[in-house]
Coordinates of C-alpha atoms in Angstrom, one line a residue:
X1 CA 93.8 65.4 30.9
X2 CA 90.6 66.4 31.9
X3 CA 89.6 69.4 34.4
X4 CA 89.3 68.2 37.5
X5 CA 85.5 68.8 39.0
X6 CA 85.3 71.9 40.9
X7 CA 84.5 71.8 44.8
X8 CA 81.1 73.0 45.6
X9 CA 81.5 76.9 47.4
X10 CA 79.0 78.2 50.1
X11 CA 78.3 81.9 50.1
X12 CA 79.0 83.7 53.8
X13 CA 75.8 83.9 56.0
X14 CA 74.1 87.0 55.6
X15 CA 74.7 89.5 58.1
X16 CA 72.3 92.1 59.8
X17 CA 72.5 95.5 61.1
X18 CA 71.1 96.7 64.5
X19 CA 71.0 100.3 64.9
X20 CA 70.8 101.6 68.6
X21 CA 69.0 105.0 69.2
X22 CA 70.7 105.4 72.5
X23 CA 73.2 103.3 71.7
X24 CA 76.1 103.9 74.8
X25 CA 73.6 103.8 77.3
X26 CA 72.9 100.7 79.6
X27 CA 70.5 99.0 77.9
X28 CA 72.5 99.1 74.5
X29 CA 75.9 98.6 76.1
X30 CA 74.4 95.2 77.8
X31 CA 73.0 94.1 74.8
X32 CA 76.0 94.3 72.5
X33 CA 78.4 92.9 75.1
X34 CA 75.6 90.2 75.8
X35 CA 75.0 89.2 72.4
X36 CA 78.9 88.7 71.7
X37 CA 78.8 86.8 75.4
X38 CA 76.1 84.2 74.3
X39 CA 77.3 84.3 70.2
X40 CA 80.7 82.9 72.1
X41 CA 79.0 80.2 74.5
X42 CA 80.7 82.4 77.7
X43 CA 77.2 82.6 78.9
X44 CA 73.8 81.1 78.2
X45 CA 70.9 83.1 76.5
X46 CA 68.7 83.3 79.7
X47 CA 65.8 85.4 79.4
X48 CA 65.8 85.2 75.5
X49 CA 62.4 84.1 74.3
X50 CA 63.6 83.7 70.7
X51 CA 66.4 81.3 71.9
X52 CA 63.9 78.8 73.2
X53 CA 62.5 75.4 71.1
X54 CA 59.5 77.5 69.8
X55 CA 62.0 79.4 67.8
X56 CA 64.3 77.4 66.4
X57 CA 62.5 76.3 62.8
X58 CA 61.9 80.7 62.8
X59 CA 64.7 81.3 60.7
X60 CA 66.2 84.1 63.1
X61 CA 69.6 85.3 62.0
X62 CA 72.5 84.3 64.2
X63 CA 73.4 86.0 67.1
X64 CA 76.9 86.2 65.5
X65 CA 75.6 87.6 62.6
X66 CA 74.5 90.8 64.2
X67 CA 76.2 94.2 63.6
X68 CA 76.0 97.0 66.4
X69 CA 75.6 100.5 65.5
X70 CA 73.6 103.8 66.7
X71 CA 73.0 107.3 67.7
X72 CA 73.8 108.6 71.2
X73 CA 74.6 112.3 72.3
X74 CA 77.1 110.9 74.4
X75 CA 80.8 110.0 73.7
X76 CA 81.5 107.7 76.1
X77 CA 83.2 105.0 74.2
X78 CA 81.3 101.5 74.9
X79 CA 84.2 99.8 76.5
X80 CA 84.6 102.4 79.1
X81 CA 80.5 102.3 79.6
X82 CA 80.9 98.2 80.0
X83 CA 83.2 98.6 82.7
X84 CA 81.5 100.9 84.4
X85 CA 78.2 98.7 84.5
X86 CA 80.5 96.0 85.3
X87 CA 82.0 97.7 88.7
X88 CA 77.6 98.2 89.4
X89 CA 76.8 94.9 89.2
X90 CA 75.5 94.8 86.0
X91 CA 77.8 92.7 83.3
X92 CA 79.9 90.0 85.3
X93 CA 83.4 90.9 86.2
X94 CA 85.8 90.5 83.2
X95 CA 83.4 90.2 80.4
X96 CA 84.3 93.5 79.0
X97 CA 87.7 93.0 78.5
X98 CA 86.5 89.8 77.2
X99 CA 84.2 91.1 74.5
X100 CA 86.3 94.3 74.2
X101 CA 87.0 93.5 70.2
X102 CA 82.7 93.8 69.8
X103 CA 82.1 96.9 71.6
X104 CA 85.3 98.9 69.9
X105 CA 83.9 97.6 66.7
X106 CA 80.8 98.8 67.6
X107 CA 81.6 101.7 69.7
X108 CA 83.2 102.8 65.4
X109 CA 79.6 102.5 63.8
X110 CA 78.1 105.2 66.6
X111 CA 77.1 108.7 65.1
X112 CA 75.9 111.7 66.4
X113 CA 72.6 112.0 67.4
X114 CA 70.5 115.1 68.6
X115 CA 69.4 117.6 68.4
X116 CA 71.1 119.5 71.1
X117 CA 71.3 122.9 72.3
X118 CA 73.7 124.8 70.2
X119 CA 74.0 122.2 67.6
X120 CA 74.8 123.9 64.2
X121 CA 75.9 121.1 62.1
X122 CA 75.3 117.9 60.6
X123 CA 72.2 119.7 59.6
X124 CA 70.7 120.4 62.8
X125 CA 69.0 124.0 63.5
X126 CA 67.8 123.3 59.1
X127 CA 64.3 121.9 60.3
X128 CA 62.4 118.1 61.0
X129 CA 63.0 116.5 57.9
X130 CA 66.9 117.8 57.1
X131 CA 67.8 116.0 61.0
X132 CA 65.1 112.9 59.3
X133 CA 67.6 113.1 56.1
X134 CA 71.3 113.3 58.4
X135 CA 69.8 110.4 60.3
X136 CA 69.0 108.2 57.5
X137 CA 71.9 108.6 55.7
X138 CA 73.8 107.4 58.7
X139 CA 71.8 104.5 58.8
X140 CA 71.9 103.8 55.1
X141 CA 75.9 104.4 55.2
X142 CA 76.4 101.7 57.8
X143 CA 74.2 98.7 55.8
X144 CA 76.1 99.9 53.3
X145 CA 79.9 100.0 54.0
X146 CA 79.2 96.7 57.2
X147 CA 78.0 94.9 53.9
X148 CA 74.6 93.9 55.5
X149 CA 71.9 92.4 54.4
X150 CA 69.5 94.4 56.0
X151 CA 68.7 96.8 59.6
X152 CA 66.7 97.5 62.0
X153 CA 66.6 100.1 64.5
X154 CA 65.9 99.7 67.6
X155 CA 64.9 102.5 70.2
X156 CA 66.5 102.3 74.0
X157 CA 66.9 105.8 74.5
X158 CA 66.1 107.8 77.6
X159 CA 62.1 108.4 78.1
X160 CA 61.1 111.8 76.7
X161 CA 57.9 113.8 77.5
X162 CA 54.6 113.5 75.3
X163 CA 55.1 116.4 73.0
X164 CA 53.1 119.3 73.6
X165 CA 53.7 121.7 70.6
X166 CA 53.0 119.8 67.9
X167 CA 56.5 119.3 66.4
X168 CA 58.2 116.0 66.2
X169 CA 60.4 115.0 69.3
X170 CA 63.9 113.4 68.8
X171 CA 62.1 110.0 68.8
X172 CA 60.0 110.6 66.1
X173 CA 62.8 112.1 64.2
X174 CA 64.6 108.8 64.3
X175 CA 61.7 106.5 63.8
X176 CA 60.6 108.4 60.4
X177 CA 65.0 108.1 59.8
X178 CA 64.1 104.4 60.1
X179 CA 61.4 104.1 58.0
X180 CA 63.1 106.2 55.3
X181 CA 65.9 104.6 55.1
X182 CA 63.8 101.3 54.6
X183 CA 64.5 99.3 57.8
X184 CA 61.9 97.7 60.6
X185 CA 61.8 100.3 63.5
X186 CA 61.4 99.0 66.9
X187 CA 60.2 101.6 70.4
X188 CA 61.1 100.0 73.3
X189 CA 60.3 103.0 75.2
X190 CA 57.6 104.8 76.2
X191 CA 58.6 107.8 73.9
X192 CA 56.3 109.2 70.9
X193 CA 58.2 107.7 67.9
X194 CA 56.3 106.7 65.3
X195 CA 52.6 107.4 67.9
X196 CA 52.7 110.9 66.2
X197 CA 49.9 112.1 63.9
X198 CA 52.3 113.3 61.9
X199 CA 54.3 110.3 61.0
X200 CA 50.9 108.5 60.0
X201 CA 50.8 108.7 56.3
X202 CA 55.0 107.4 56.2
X203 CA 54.2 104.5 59.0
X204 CA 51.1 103.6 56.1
X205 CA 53.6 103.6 52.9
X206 CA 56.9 102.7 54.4
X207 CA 56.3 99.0 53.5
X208 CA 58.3 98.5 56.4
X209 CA 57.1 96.2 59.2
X210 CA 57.5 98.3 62.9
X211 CA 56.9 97.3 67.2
X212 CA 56.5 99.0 69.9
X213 CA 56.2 100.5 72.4
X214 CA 57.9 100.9 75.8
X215 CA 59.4 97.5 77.3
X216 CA 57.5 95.4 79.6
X217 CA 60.2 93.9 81.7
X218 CA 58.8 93.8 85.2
X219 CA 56.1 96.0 87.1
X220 CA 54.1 95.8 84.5
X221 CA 54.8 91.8 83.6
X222 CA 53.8 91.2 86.7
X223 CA 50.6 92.6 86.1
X224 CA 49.6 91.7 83.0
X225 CA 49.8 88.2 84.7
X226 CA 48.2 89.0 88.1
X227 CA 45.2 90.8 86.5
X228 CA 43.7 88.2 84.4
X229 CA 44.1 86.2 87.5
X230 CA 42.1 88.3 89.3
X231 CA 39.7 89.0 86.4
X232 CA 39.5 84.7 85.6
X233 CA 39.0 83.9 89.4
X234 CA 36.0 86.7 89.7
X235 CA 37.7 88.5 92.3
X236 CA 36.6 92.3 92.5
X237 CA 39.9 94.7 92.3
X238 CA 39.2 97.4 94.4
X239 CA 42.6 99.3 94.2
X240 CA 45.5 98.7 92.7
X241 CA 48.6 101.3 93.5
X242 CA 52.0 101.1 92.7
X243 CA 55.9 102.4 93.5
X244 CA 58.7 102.2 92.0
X245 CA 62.4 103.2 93.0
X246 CA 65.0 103.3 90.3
X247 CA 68.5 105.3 89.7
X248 CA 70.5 105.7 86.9
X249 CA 69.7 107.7 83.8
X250 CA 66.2 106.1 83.5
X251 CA 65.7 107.5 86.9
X252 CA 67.3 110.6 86.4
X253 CA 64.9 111.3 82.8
X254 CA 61.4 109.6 84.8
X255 CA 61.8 112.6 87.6
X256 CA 60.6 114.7 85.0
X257 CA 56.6 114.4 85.5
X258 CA 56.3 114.5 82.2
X259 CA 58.5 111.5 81.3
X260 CA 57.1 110.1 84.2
X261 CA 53.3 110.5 82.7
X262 CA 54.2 109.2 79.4
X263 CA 55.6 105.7 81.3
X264 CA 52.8 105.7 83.6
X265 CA 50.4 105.4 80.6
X266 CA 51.3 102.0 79.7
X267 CA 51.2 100.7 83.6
X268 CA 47.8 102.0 84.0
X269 CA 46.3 100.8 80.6
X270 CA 47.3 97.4 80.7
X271 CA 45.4 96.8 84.1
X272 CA 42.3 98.5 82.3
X273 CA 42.5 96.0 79.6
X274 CA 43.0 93.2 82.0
X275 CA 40.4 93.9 84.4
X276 CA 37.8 95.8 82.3
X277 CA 38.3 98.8 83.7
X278 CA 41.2 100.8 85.4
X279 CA 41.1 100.6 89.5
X280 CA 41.5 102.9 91.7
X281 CA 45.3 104.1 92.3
X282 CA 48.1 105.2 90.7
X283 CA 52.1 104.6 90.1
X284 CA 54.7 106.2 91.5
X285 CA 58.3 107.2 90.6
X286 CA 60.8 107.8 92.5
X287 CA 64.7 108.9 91.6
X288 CA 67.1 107.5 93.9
X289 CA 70.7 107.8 92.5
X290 CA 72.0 105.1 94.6
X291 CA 70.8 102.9 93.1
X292 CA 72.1 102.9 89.7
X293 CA 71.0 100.5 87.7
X294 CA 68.8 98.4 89.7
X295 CA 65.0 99.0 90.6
X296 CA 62.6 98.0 93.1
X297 CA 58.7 98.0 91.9
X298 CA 55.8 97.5 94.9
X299 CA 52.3 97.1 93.9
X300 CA 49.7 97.2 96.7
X301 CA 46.4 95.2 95.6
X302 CA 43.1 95.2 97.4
X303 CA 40.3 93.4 96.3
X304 CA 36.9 91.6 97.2
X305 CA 36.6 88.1 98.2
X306 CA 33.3 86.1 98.3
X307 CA 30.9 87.4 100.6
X308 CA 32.4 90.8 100.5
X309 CA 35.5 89.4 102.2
X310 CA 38.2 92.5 102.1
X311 CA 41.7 91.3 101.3
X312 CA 45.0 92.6 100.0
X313 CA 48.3 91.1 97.7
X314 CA 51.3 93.0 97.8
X315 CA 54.6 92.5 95.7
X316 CA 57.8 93.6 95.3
X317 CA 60.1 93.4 91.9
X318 CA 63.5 93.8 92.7
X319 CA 65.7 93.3 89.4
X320 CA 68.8 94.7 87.1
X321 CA 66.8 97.3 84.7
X322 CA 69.4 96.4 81.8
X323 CA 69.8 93.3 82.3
X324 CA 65.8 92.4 81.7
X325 CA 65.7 94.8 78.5
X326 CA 68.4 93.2 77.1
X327 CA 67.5 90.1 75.7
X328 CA 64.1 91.3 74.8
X329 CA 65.9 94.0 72.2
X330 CA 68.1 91.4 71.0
X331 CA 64.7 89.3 70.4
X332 CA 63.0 92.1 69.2
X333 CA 66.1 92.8 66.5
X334 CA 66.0 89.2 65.0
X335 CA 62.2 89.3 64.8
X336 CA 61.7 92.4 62.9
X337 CA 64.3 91.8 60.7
X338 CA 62.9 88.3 60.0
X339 CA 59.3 89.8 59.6
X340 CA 61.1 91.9 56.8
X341 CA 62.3 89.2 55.1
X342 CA 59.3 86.9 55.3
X343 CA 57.7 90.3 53.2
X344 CA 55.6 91.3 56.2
X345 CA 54.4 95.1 57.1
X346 CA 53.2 97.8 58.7
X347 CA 52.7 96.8 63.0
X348 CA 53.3 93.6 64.4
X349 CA 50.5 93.3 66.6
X350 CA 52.3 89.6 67.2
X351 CA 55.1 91.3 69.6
X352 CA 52.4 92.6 72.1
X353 CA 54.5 90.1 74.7
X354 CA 57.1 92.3 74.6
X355 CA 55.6 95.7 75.5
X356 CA 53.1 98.0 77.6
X357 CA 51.2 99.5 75.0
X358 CA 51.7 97.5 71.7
X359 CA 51.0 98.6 68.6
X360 CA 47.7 97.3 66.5
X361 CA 45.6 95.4 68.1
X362 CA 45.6 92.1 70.1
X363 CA 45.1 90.6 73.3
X364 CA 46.5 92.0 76.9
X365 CA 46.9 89.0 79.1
X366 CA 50.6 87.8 79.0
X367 CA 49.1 84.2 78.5
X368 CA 47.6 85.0 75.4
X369 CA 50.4 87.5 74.2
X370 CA 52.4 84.2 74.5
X371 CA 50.7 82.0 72.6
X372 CA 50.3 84.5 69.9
X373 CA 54.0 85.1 69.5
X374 CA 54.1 81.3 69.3
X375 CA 51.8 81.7 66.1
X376 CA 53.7 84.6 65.1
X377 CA 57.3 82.3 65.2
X378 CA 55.3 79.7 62.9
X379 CA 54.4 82.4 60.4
X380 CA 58.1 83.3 60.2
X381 CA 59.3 79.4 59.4
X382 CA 61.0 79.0 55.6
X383 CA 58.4 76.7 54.9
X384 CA 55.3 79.2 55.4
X385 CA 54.0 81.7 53.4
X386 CA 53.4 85.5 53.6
X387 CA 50.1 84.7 54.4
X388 CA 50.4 81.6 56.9
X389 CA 49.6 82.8 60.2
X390 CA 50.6 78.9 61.6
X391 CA 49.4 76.9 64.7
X392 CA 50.6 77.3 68.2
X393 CA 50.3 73.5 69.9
X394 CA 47.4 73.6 71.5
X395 CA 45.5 73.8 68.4
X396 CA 44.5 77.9 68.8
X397 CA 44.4 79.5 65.3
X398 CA 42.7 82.9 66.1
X399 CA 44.5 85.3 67.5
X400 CA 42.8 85.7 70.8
X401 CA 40.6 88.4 73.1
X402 CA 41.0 91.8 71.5
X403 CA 41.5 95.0 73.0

């Protein structure tokens, strides 16, 4: 008798590691139990960009193929933090308990981070690059024992102040962790990270491709769409001055002036990019506890008309903090990770759409961030090279006004 043929086998779909610096606080805990949400079709992907047509020939992992891990100096367990955000408002009634498998799984793959006052162990209290060591070991431990076919690490921690000493502040720590340990390394705050002097010569050899920084999720969308407009339209901004009104722990870290100065930065510079120069005016911000989660952002705009014609626009942002940062890390996460495996490095000046003050160079108009990342989505298809930046649809192959 002959053998009968053997059936054709397909190998499991890759799966990839995102690593939360922060990862039991809001922004994290909406993004895991999100990304299980949409991976399960209990709610559509709205507001992520990588989930529209432009993206679907990218080659972006699954959603379902994700892994959730992190640091956090916290311990409380993600579940608990789900239902907590789901009593303010923030995650729809019931979907924690529905998505309660994900966050235990990855409330398992959370380490401590730091350092703290009075930490003593895990290598903290030994000096910068023992905490860099304890931190990329963690990392490498988790792609390891998950299986995966890659990480990247993603931070969403609370906004520190610019350093003033010199020495590397806890985001730094963990974006040099990230590069060590081989994986894309995303800021989505306004934290130093990988910004300091320091970090230079690794960020240049890591061969690692890295984003950032600080989120742009609604203040300052609004402006980088309203000041072109005003720039394109010849209209003279006179003043531009801002508020904003926000609780929770972002609230809570931005009363520090500090923290506060280091977010500010980003406001202020994409109006002076937009406009030429920077206006008169500043931002604002305020703590207000009560209001947990959710922020309110005024901006007060006065500007000349023709003939010298005084006139003002004034508008108010009132939206769930987590719930716009959300999707934007979970694009952020399939896009790095993609860059890495298309073989790209160093910034990705492409994912300017996604932040305040983005790294390398590139334009500042959300417009033209746009249809940049369009490009960028092209470059990423299986069917173009390392080298292939691609064609958005309306023919542009450049990449735009630079800053």
């Amino acid at each position: 008798m002959s053998a009968e043929p053997s059936l054709p086998t397909t190998s499991p779909a890759p799966r990839f590691g995102v690593w939360l610096i922060g990862a039991r606080g809001s922004v994290a805990t909406t993004a895991i139990a999100g990304c299980a949400a949409v991976a399960a079709g209990l709610h559509p992907p709205a507001g992520m960009v990588t989930e529209t047509p432009d993206f679907a020939s990218s080659g972006l992992p699954a959603l379902s193929s994700l892994v959730f891990g992190g640091h956090d100096t916290v311990d409380c367990p993600l579940p608990k933090r789900a239902e907590h955000l789901a009593d303010g408002g923030v995650l729809p009634h019931g979907l924690p308990a529905a998505v309660h498998a994900e966050l235990a799984a990855a409330d398992e793959e959370i380490r401590p981070g730091g350092p703290l006052p009075g930490d003593t162990d895990r290598g903290f209290g030994r000096g910068d690059d023992a905490l860099i060591d304890v931190f990329a070991d963690d990392i490498r431990d988790f792609v390891r024992r998950r299986g995966l076919a890659g990480a990247v690490v993603v931070n969403v921690a609370s906004t520190e102040p610019a350093p003033t000493d010199g020495s590397l502040p806890p985001s730094s720590l963990y974006a040099a962790a990230a590069l060590r340990a081989g994986c894309p390394y995303v800021n989505f705050t306004p934290s130093t990270g990988l910004h300091h002097p320091a970090l230079a010569p690794l960020a240049a050899s890591s061969g690692v491709p890295y984003a950032g920084r600080d989120g742009k999720t609604g203040q300052t969308l609004l402006r980088s769409v309203l000041g072109p407009m005003f720039a394109q339209r010849a209209l003279a901004v006179r003043a531009w001055s801002g508020t904003n009104l926000l609780g929770g722990g972002d609230g809570a870290a931005l009363a520090d002036p500090a923290a506060a100065a280091a977010k500010n930065a980003g406001k202020e510079r994409v109006l002076a990019d937009t406009l030429g120069a920077a206006p008169e005016g500043e931002v604002h911000i305020d703590d207000v506890p009560a209001l947990g989660d959710w922020k309110t952002a005024w901006d007060h705009i006065a500007f000349d008309g023709f003939l010298g014609s005084r006139m003002i626009l004034q508008t108010i942002w009132q939206g769930c903090d987590s719930a716009l940062a959300a999707p934007l890390v979970l694009d952020l996460a399939r896009l790095a990770v993609r860059a890495q495996e298309k073989g790209l490095t160093g910034p990705l000046g492409e994912l300017g759409f996604y932040f305040k003050d983005p790294v390398g160079d590139g334009p500042a108009s959300l417009a033209e961030q746009y249809a940049e990342l369009r490009r960028f989505a092209a470059r990423l298809r299986d069917d173009a090279g390392p080298g292939d930046r691609g064609r958005s649809d309306d023919g542009a192959d450049g990449r735009g006004a630079r800053r």
